[in-house]
Structures are given as C-alpha cells and as structure tokens.
PDB file of C-alpha atoms and ligand atoms in Angstrom:
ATOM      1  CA  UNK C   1      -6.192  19.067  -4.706  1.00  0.00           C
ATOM      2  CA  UNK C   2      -4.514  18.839  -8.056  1.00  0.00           C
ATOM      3  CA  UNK C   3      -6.010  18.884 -11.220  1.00  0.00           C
ATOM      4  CA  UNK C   4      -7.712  15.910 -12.142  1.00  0.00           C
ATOM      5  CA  UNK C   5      -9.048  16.758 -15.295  1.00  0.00           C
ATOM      6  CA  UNK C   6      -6.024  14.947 -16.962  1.00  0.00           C
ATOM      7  CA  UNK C   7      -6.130  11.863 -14.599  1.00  0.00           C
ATOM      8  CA  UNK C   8      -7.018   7.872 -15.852  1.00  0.00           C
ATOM      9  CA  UNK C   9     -10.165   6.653 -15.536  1.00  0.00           C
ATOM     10  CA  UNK C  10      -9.088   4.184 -12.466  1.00  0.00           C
ATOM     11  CA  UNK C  11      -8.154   7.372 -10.900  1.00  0.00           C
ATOM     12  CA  UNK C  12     -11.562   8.930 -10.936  1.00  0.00           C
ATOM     13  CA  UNK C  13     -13.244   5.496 -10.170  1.00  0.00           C
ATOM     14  CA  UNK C  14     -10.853   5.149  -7.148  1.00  0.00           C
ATOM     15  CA  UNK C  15     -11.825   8.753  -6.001  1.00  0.00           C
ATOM     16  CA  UNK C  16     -15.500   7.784  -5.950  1.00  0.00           C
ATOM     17  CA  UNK C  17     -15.409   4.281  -4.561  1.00  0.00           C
ATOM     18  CA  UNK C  18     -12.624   4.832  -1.553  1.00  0.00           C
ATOM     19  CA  UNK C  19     -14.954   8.456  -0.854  1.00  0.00           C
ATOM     20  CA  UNK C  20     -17.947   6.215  -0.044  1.00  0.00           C
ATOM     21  CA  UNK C  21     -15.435   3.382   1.360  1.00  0.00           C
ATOM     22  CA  UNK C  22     -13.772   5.260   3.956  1.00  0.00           C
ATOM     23  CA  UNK C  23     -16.478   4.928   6.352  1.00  0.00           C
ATOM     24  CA  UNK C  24     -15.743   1.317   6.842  1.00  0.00           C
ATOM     25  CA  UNK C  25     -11.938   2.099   7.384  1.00  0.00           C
ATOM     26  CA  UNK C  26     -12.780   4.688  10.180  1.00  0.00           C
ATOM     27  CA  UNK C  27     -12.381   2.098  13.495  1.00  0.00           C
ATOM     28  CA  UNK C  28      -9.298   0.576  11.834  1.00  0.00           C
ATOM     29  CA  UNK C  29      -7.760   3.868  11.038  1.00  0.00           C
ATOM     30  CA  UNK C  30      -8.743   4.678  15.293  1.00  0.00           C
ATOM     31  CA  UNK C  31      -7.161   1.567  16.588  1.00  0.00           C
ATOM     32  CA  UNK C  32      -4.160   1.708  14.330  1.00  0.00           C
ATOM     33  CA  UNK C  33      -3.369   5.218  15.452  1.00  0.00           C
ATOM     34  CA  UNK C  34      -4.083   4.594  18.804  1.00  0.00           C
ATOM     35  CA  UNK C  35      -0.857   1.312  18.410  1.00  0.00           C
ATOM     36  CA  UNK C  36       2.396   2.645  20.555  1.00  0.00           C
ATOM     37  CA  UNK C  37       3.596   0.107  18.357  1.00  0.00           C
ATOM     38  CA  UNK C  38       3.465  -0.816  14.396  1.00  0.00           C
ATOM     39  CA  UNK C  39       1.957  -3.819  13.446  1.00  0.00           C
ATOM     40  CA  UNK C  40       1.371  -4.728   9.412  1.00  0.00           C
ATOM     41  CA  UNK C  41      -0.789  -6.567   7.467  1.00  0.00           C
ATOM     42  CA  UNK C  42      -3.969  -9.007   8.185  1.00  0.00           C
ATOM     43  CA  UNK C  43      -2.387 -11.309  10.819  1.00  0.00           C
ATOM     44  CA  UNK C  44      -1.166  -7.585  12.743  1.00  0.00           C
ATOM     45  CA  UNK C  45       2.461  -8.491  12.827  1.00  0.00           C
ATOM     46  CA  UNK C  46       4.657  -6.517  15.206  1.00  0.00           C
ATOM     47  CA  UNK C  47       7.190  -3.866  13.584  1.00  0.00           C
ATOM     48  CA  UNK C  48       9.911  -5.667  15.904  1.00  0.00           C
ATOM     49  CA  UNK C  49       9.387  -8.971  14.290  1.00  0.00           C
ATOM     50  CA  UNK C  50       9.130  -8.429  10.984  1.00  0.00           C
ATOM     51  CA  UNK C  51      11.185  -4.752  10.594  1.00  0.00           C
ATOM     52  CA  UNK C  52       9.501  -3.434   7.344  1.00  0.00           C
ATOM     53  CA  UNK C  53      10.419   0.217   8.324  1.00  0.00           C
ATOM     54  CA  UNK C  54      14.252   1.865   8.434  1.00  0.00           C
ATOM     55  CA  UNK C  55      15.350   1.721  11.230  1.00  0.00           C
ATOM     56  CA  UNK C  56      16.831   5.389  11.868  1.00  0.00           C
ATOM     57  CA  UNK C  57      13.808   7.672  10.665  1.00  0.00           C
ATOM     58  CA  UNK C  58      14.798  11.206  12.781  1.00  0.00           C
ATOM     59  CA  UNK C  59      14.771  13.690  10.111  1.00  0.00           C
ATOM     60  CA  UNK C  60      14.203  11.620   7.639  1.00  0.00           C
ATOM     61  CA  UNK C  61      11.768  13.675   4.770  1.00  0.00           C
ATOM     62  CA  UNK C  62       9.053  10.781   3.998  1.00  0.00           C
ATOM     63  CA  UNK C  63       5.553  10.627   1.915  1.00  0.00           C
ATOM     64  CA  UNK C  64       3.126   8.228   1.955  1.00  0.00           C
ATOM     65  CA  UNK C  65       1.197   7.405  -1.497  1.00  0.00           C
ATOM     66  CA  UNK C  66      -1.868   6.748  -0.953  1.00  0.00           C
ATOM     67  CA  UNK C  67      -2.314   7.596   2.851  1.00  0.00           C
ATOM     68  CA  UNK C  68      -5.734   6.846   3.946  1.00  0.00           C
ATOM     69  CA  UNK C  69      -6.707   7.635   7.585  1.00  0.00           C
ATOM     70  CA  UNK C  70      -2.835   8.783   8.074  1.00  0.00           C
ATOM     71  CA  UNK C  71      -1.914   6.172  10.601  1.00  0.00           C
ATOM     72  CA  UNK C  72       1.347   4.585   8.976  1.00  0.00           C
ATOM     73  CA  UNK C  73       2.427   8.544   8.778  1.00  0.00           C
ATOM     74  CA  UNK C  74       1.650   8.863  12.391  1.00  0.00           C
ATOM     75  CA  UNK C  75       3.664   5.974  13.361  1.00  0.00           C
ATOM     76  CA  UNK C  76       6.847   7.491  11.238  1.00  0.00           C
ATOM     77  CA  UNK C  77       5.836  11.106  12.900  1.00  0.00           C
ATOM     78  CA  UNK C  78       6.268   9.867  15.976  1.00  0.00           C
ATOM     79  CA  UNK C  79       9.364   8.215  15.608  1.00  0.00           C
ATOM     80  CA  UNK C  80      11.024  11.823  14.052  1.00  0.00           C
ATOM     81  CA  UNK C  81      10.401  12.014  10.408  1.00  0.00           C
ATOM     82  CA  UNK C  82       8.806  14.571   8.746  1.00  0.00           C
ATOM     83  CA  UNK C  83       5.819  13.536   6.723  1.00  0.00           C
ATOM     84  CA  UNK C  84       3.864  13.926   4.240  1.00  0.00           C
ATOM     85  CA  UNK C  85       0.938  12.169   3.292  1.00  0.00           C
ATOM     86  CA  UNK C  86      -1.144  12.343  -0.225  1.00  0.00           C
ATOM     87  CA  UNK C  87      -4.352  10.374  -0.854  1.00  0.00           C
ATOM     88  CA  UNK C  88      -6.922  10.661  -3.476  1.00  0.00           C
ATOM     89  CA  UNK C  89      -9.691  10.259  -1.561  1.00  0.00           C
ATOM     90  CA  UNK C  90     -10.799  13.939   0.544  1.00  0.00           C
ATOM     91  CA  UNK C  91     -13.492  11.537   2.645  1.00  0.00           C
ATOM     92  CA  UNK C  92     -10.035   9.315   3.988  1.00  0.00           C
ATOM     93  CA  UNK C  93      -8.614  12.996   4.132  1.00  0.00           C
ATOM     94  CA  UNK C  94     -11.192  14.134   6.522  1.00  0.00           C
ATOM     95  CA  UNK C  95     -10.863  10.842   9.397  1.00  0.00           C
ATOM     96  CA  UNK C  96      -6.902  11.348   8.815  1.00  0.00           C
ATOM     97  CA  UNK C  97      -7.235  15.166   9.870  1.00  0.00           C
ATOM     98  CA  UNK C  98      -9.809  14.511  12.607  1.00  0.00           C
ATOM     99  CA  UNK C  99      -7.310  11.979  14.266  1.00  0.00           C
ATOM    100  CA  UNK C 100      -4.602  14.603  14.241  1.00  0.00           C
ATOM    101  CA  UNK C 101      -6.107  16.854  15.740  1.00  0.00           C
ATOM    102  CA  UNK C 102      -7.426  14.167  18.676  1.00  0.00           C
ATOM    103  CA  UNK C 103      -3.756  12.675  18.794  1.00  0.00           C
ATOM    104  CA  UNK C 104      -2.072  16.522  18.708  1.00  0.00           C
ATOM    105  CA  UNK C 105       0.166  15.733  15.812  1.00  0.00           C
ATOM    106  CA  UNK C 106      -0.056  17.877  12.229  1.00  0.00           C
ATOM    107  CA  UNK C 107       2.131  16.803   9.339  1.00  0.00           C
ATOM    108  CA  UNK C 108       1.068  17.896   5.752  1.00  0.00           C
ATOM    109  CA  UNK C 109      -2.240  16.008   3.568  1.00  0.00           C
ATOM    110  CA  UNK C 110      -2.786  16.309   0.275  1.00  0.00           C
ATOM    111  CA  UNK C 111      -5.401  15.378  -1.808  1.00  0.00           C
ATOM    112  CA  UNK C 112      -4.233  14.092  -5.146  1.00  0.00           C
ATOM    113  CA  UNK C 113      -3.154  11.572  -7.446  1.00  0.00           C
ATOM    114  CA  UNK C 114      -0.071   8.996  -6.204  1.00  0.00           C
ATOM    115  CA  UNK C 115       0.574   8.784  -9.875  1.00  0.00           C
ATOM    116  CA  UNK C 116       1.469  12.603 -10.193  1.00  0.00           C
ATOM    117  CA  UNK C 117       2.530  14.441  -6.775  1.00  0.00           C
ATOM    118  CA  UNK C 118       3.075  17.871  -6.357  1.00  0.00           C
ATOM    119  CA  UNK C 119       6.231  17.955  -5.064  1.00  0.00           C
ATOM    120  CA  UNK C 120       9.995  18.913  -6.337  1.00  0.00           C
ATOM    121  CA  UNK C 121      12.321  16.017  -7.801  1.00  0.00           C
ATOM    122  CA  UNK C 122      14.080  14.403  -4.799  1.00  0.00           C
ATOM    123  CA  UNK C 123      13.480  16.181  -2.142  1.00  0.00           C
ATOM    124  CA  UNK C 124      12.412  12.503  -0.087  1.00  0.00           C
ATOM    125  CA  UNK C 125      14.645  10.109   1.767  1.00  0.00           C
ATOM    126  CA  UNK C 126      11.720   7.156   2.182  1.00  0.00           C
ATOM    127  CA  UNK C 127       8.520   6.809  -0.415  1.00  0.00           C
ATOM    128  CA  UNK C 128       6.109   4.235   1.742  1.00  0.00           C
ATOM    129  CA  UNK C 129       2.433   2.815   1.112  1.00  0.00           C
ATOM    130  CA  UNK C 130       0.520  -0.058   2.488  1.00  0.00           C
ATOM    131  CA  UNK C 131      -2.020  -1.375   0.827  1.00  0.00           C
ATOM    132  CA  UNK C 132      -2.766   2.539  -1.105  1.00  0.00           C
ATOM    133  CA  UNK C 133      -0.862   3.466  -4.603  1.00  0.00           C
ATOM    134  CA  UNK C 134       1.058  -0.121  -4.559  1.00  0.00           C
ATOM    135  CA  UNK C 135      -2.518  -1.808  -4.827  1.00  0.00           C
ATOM    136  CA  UNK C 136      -4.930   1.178  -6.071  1.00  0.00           C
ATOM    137  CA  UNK C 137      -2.637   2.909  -8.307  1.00  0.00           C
ATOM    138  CA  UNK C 138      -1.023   2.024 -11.950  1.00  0.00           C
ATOM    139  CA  UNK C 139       2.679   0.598 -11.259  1.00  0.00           C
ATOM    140  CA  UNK C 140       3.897   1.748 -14.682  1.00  0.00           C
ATOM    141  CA  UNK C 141       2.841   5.310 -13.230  1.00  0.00           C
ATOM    142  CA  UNK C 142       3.433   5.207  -9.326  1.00  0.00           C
ATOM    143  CA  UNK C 143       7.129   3.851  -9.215  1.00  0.00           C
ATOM    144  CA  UNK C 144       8.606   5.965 -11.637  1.00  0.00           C
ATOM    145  CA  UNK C 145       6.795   8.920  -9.838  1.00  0.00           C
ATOM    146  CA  UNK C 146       8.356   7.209  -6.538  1.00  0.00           C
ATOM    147  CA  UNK C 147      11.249   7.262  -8.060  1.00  0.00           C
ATOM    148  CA  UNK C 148      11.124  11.084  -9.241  1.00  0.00           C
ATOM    149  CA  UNK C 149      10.269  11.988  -5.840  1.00  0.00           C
ATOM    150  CA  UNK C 150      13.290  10.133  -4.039  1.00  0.00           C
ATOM    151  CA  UNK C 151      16.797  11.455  -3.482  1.00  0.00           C
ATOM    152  CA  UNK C 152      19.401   8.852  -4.247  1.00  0.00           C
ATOM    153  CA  UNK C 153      19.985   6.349  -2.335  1.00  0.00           C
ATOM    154  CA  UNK C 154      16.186   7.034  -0.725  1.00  0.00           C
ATOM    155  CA  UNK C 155      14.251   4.129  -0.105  1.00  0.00           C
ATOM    156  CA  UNK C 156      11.036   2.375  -1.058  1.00  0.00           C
ATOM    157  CA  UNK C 157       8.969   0.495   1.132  1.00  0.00           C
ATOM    158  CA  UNK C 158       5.459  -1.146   0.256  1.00  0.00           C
ATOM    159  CA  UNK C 159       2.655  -3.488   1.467  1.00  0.00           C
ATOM    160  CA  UNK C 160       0.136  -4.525  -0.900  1.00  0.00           C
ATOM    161  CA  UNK C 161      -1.858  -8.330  -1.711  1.00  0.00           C
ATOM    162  CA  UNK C 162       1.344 -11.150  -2.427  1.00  0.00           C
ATOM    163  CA  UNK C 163       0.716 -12.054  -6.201  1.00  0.00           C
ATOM    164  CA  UNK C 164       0.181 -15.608  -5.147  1.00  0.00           C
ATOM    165  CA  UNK C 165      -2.758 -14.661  -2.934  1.00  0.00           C
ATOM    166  CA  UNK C 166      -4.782 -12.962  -6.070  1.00  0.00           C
ATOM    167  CA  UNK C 167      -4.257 -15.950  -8.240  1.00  0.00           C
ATOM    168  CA  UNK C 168      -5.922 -17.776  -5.462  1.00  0.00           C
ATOM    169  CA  UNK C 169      -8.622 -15.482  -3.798  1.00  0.00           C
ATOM    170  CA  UNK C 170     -12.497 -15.898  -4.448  1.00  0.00           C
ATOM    171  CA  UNK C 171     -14.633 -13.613  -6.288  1.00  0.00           C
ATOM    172  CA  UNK C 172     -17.799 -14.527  -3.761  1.00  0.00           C
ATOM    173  CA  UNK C 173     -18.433 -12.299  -0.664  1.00  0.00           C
ATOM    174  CA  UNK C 174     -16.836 -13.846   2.418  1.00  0.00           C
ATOM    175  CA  UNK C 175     -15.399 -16.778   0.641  1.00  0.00           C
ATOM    176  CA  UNK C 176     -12.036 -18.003   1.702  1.00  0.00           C
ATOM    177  CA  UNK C 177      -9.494 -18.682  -0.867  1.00  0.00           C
ATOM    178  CA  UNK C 178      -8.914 -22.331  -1.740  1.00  0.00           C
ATOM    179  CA  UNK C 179      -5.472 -24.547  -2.385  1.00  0.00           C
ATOM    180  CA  UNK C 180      -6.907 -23.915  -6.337  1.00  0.00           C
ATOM    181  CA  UNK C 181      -5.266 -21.278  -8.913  1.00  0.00           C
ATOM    182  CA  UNK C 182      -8.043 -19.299 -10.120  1.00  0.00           C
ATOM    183  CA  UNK C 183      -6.851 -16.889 -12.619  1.00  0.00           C
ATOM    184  CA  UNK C 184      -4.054 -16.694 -14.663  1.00  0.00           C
ATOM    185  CA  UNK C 185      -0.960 -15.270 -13.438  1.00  0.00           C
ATOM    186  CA  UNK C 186       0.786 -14.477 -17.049  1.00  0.00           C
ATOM    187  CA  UNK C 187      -0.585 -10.687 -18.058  1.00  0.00           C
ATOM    188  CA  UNK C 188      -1.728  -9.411 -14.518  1.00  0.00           C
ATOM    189  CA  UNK C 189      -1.972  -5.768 -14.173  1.00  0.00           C
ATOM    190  CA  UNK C 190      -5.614  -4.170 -13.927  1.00  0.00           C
ATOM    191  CA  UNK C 191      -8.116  -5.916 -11.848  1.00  0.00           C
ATOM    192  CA  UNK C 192     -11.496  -5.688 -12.307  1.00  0.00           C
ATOM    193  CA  UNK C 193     -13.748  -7.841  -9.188  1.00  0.00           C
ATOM    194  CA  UNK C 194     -17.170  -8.640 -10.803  1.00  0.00           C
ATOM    195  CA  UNK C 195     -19.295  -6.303  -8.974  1.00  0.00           C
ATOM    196  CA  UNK C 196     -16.897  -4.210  -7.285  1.00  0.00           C
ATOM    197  CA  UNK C 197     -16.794  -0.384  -8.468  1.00  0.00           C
ATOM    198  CA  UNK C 198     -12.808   0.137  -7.520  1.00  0.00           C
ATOM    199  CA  UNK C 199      -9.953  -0.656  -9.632  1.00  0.00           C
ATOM    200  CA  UNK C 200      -6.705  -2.117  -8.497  1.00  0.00           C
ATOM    201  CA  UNK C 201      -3.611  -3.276  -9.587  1.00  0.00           C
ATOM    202  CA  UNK C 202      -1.649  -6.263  -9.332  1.00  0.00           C
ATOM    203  CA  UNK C 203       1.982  -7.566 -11.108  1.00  0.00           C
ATOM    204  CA  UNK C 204       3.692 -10.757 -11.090  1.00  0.00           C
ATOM    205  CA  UNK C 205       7.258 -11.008  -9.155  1.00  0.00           C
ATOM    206  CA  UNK C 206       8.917 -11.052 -12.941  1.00  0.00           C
ATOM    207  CA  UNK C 207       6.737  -7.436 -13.924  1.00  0.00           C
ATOM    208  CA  UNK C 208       7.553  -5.803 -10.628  1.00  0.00           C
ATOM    209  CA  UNK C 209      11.236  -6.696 -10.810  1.00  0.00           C
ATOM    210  CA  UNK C 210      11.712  -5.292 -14.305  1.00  0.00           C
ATOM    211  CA  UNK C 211       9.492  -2.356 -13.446  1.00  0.00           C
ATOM    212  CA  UNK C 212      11.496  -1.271 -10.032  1.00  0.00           C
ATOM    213  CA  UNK C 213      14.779  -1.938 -11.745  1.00  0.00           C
ATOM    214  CA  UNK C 214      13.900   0.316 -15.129  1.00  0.00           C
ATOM    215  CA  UNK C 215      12.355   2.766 -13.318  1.00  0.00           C
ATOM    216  CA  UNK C 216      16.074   3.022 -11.265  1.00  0.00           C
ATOM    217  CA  UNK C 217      15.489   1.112  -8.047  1.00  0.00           C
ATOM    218  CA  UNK C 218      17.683  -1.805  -6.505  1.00  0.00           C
ATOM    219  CA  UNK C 219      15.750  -4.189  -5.065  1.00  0.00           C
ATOM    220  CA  UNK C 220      16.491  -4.873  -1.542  1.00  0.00           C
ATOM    221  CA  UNK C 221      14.302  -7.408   0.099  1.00  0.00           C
ATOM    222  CA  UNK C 222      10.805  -8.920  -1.013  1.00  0.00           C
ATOM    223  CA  UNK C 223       9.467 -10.485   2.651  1.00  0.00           C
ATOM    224  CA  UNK C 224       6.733 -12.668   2.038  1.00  0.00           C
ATOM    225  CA  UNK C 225       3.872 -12.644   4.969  1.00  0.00           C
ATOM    226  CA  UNK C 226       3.286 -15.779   6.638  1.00  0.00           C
ATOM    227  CA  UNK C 227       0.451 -15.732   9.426  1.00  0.00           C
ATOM    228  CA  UNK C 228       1.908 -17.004  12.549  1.00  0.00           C
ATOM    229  CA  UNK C 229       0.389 -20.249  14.595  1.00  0.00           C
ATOM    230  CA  UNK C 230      -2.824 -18.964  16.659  1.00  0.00           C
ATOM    231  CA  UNK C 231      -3.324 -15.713  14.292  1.00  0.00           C
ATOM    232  CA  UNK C 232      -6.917 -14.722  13.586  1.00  0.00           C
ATOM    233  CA  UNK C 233      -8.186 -12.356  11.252  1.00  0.00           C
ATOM    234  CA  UNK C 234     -11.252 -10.154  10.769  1.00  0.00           C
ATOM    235  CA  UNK C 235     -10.550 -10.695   7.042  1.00  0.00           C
ATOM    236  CA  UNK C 236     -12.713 -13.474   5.063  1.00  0.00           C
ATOM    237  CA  UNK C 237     -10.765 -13.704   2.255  1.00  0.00           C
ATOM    238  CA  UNK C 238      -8.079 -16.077   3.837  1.00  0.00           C
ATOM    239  CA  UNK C 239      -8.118 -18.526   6.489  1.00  0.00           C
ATOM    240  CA  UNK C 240      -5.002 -18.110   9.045  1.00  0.00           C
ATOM    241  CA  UNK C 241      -4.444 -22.498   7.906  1.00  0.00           C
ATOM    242  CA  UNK C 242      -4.255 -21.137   4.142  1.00  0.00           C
ATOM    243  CA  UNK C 243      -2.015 -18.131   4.972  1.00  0.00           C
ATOM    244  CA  UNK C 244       0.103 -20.242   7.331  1.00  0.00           C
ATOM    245  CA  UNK C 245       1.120 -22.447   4.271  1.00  0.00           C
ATOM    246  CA  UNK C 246       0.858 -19.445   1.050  1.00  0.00           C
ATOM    247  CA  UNK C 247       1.987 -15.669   1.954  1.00  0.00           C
ATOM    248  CA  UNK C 248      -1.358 -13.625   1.664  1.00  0.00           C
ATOM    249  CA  UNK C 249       0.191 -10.444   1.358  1.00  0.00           C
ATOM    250  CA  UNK C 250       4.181  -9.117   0.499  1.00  0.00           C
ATOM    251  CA  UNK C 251       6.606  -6.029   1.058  1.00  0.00           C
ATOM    252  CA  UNK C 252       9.259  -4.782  -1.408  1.00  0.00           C
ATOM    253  CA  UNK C 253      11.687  -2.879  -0.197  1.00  0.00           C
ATOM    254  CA  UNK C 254      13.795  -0.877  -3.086  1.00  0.00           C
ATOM    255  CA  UNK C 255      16.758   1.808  -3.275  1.00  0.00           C
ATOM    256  CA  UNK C 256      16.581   4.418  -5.848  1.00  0.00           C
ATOM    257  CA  UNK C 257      20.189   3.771  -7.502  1.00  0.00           C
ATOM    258  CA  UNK C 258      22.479   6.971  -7.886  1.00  0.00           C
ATOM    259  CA  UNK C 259      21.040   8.029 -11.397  1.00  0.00           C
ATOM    260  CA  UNK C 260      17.757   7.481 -12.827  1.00  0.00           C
TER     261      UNK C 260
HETATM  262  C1  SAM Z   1      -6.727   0.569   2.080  1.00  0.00           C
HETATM  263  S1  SAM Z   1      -6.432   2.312   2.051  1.00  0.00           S
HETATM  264  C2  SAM Z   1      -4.763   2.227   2.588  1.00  0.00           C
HETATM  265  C3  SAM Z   1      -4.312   3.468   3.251  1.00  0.00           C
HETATM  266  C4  SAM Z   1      -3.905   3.379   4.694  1.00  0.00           C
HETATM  267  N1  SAM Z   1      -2.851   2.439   4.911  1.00  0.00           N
HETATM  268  C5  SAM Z   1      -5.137   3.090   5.529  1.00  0.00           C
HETATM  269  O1  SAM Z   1      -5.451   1.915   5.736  1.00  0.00           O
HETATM  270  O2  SAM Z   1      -5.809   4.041   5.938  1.00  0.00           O
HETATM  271  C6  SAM Z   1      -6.208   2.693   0.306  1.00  0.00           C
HETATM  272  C7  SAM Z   1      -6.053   4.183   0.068  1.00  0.00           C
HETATM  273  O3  SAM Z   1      -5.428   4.384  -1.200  1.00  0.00           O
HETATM  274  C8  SAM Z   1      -5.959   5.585  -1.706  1.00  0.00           C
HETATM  275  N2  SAM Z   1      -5.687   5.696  -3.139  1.00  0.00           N
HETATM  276  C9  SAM Z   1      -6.217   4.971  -4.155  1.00  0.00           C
HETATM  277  N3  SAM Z   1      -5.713   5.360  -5.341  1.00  0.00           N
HETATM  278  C10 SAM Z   1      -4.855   6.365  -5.071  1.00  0.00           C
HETATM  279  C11 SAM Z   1      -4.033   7.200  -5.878  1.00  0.00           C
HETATM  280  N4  SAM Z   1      -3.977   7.056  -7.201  1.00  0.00           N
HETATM  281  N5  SAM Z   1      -3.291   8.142  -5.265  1.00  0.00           N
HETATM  282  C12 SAM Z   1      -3.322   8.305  -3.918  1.00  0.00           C
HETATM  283  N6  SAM Z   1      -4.092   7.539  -3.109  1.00  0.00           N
HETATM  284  C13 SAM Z   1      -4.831   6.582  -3.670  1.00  0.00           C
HETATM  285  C14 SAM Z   1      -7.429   5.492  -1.380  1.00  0.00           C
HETATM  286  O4  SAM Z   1      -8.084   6.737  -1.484  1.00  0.00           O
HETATM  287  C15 SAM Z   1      -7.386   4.913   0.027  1.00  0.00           C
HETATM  288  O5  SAM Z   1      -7.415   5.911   1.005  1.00  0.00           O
END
C-alpha cells in the first residue's frame, strides 16, 4: 500500500466507503470474470459490438486505475497483456485475489491511490478504468498521472457515468431519472449525493477535452452508450426507454501525444 498520509480527503472517504461497498460488488465481480466474452456498461454490451478495447493486446504492458474485483484485467490477461491492477480499496483487493486464484490466473494488485501510482514514467502501452479512477478519482489528478504512466503513443481507455446522465439522475433511492435537467451542468467536478458517504467525480465534455488535451492526450473517440431495443437492467437509476433516447454512460478513448 502506499502512503496515504499525504492523500485528499475524497481519497480516504473512498477507501472507507468502497471497503464496506465491495460486498455488494462480489456476484458482479463472479459473473463478470466468469464472461468468455467482454461486455460493458449497464445494458452489458458485447466487446464485438461496441470495440472499446485495442484490438491487438499480446504483450501489451497495461494497468487498470481503480481495479475493483480485477475482472476487466482478467479479460485483457487472457487475451495476452500483462497487467497490472491498482485499487484503493484492500476489501475489492481481497474478492479480486480470491477469483485469481479460483480462475488460475495471477497478474500484479496494488493497493493505492489512482491519483499517485507507484510505478516508473512510461513504462505502459494502455491506462484503462471502468467506472474506478475516471468516476471515483480527481481528473485534474488521475489523467496527468495516466499520462505519466503511458509511453507515447500509449493509449487511454475509460468508462464512467455520460455527463448528460448526472445532470439528469435522481437523488431518491431507486428513482429513475426523468426527461428533466436537474443540476447544473456549468462547474461540475466533485459530487456530493445527499446521504451517500463516497465522493465522485464528474466533468462536462468542454472540462474533459481541455483536461486530456493539456495533460498531453489526443482524443480519439468519445462513444456514447445507447441501450439497445429489449435491454434490461438491474440498475434503478435509468429506465432502458430513457437510455434508449439519452446515453447513460460514455467511453473516451485518448493517445498520449509524443511529448508531454
Ligand atoms: C465500481 S468499482 C469499478 C471497478 C471494477 N470495474 C469493478 O467493477 O470491480 C470502483 C472502484 O474504484 C476504486 N477506487 C476509488 N477511488 C480510487 C482511487 N483514487 N484509486 C484507485 N482506485 C479507486 C474503488 O475502490 C472501487 O474498487
């Protein structure tokens, strides 16, 4: 674990609130390492439809910020690259280990901070995280870390909440969003749910274009998620007729230019 005495405060809150979380994510981290093949987001859309991941990845040297129960770095591992996986939570840590060992494949975990890894300048061809540092972690921190951490020309990948979807969702339990803007959208960054002990993060198209592109990233593709006719979801946040006409969730994909 690294030090944390010098970490944020949504740093330490995350730590505390994703260590008594992680229960709940233990049959979704089993069933999505159990998946011969990918499938992303809350509507569970195939890799081969929607082709969020390169698509050579033998030998490619890859980390995952903000890991979880390991199962995006399993589905990499198995198709050849070597991974590594960091998450600030040791309770995610311990499911992600346990389903190594059951599925009899060992990359490296470490438990730390996204915003601050402890590894070498560019020694990393792909920097990838759904729904872990891109939502949980500070931007302004994370992407130039990402950034640090990639060789050039290495790429970016992540899936977190589409802006548009945040502006929209409910603060009630198990309320779907409506067709009504709820928040404003100018000065998004930390979010705070009434009640909710975790802290994430969320920027506007504008803030996350400037922030890729100073940090030294070319931006590649931004695919918006559309559930497809007939999806269902376990999530209550969204109904599949709201996310069938509004993306509910979006992945950048990014280059880290020649020089930083
Ligand atoms: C919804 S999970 C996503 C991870 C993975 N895709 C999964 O579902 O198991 C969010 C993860 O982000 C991690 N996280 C939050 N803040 C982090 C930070 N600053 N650095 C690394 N990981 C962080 C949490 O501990 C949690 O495991």
């Amino acid at each position: 674990m690294n030090d944390m005495t010098d970490h944020p405060d949504h740093v330490l809150r995350n730590r505390e609130h994703w260590d008594v979380l992680a229960a709940e994510f233990v049959n979704a981290g089993e069933r999505a390492w159990a998946l011969s093949e990918p499938t992303w987001g809350i509507w569970s859309i195939p890799e081969s439809e929607i082709h969020i991941l390169p698509e050579e990845l033998a030998g490619k040297d890859t980390i995952e910020l903000g890991c979880g129960t390991g199962y995006v770095s399993a589905w990499l591992a198995r198709r050849g690259a070597n991974v590594v996986g960091i998450d600030n939570s040791a309770v995610q840590l311990a499911t992600a280990h346990r389903l190594q060992r059951e599925h009899g494949l060992a990359f490296p975990l470490i438990h730390g901070n996204a915003e601050k890894v402890p590894s070498a300048d560019a020694c990393f061809d792909l920097a990838i995280s759904e729904y872990g540092a891109c939502l949980w972690a500070d931007p302004y921190r994370w992407v130039p870390e990402a950034a640090r951490l990639l060789r050039p020309g290495g790429e970016l990948v992540f899936l977190t909440n589409a802006f548009l979807s945040i502006l929209c969702e409910s603060e009630q339990e198990n309320t779907p969003a409506t067709d009504r803007l709820l928040r404003p959208a100018f000065g998004m960054c930390r979010v705070e749910w009434p009640g909710d002990p975790g802290v994430e993060f969320h920027l506007s198209h504008g803030d996350w274009i400037r922030l890729l592109r100073e940090s030294g990233f070319e931006i590649e593709d931004l695919i918006e998620i559309q559930a497809p006719e007939g999806a269902t979801t376990r999530h209550p946040y969204f109904t599949p007729e709201w996310a069938h006409q509004w993306p509910t969730e979006e992945v950048w994909k990014a280059r880290r230019g020649r020089r930083l």
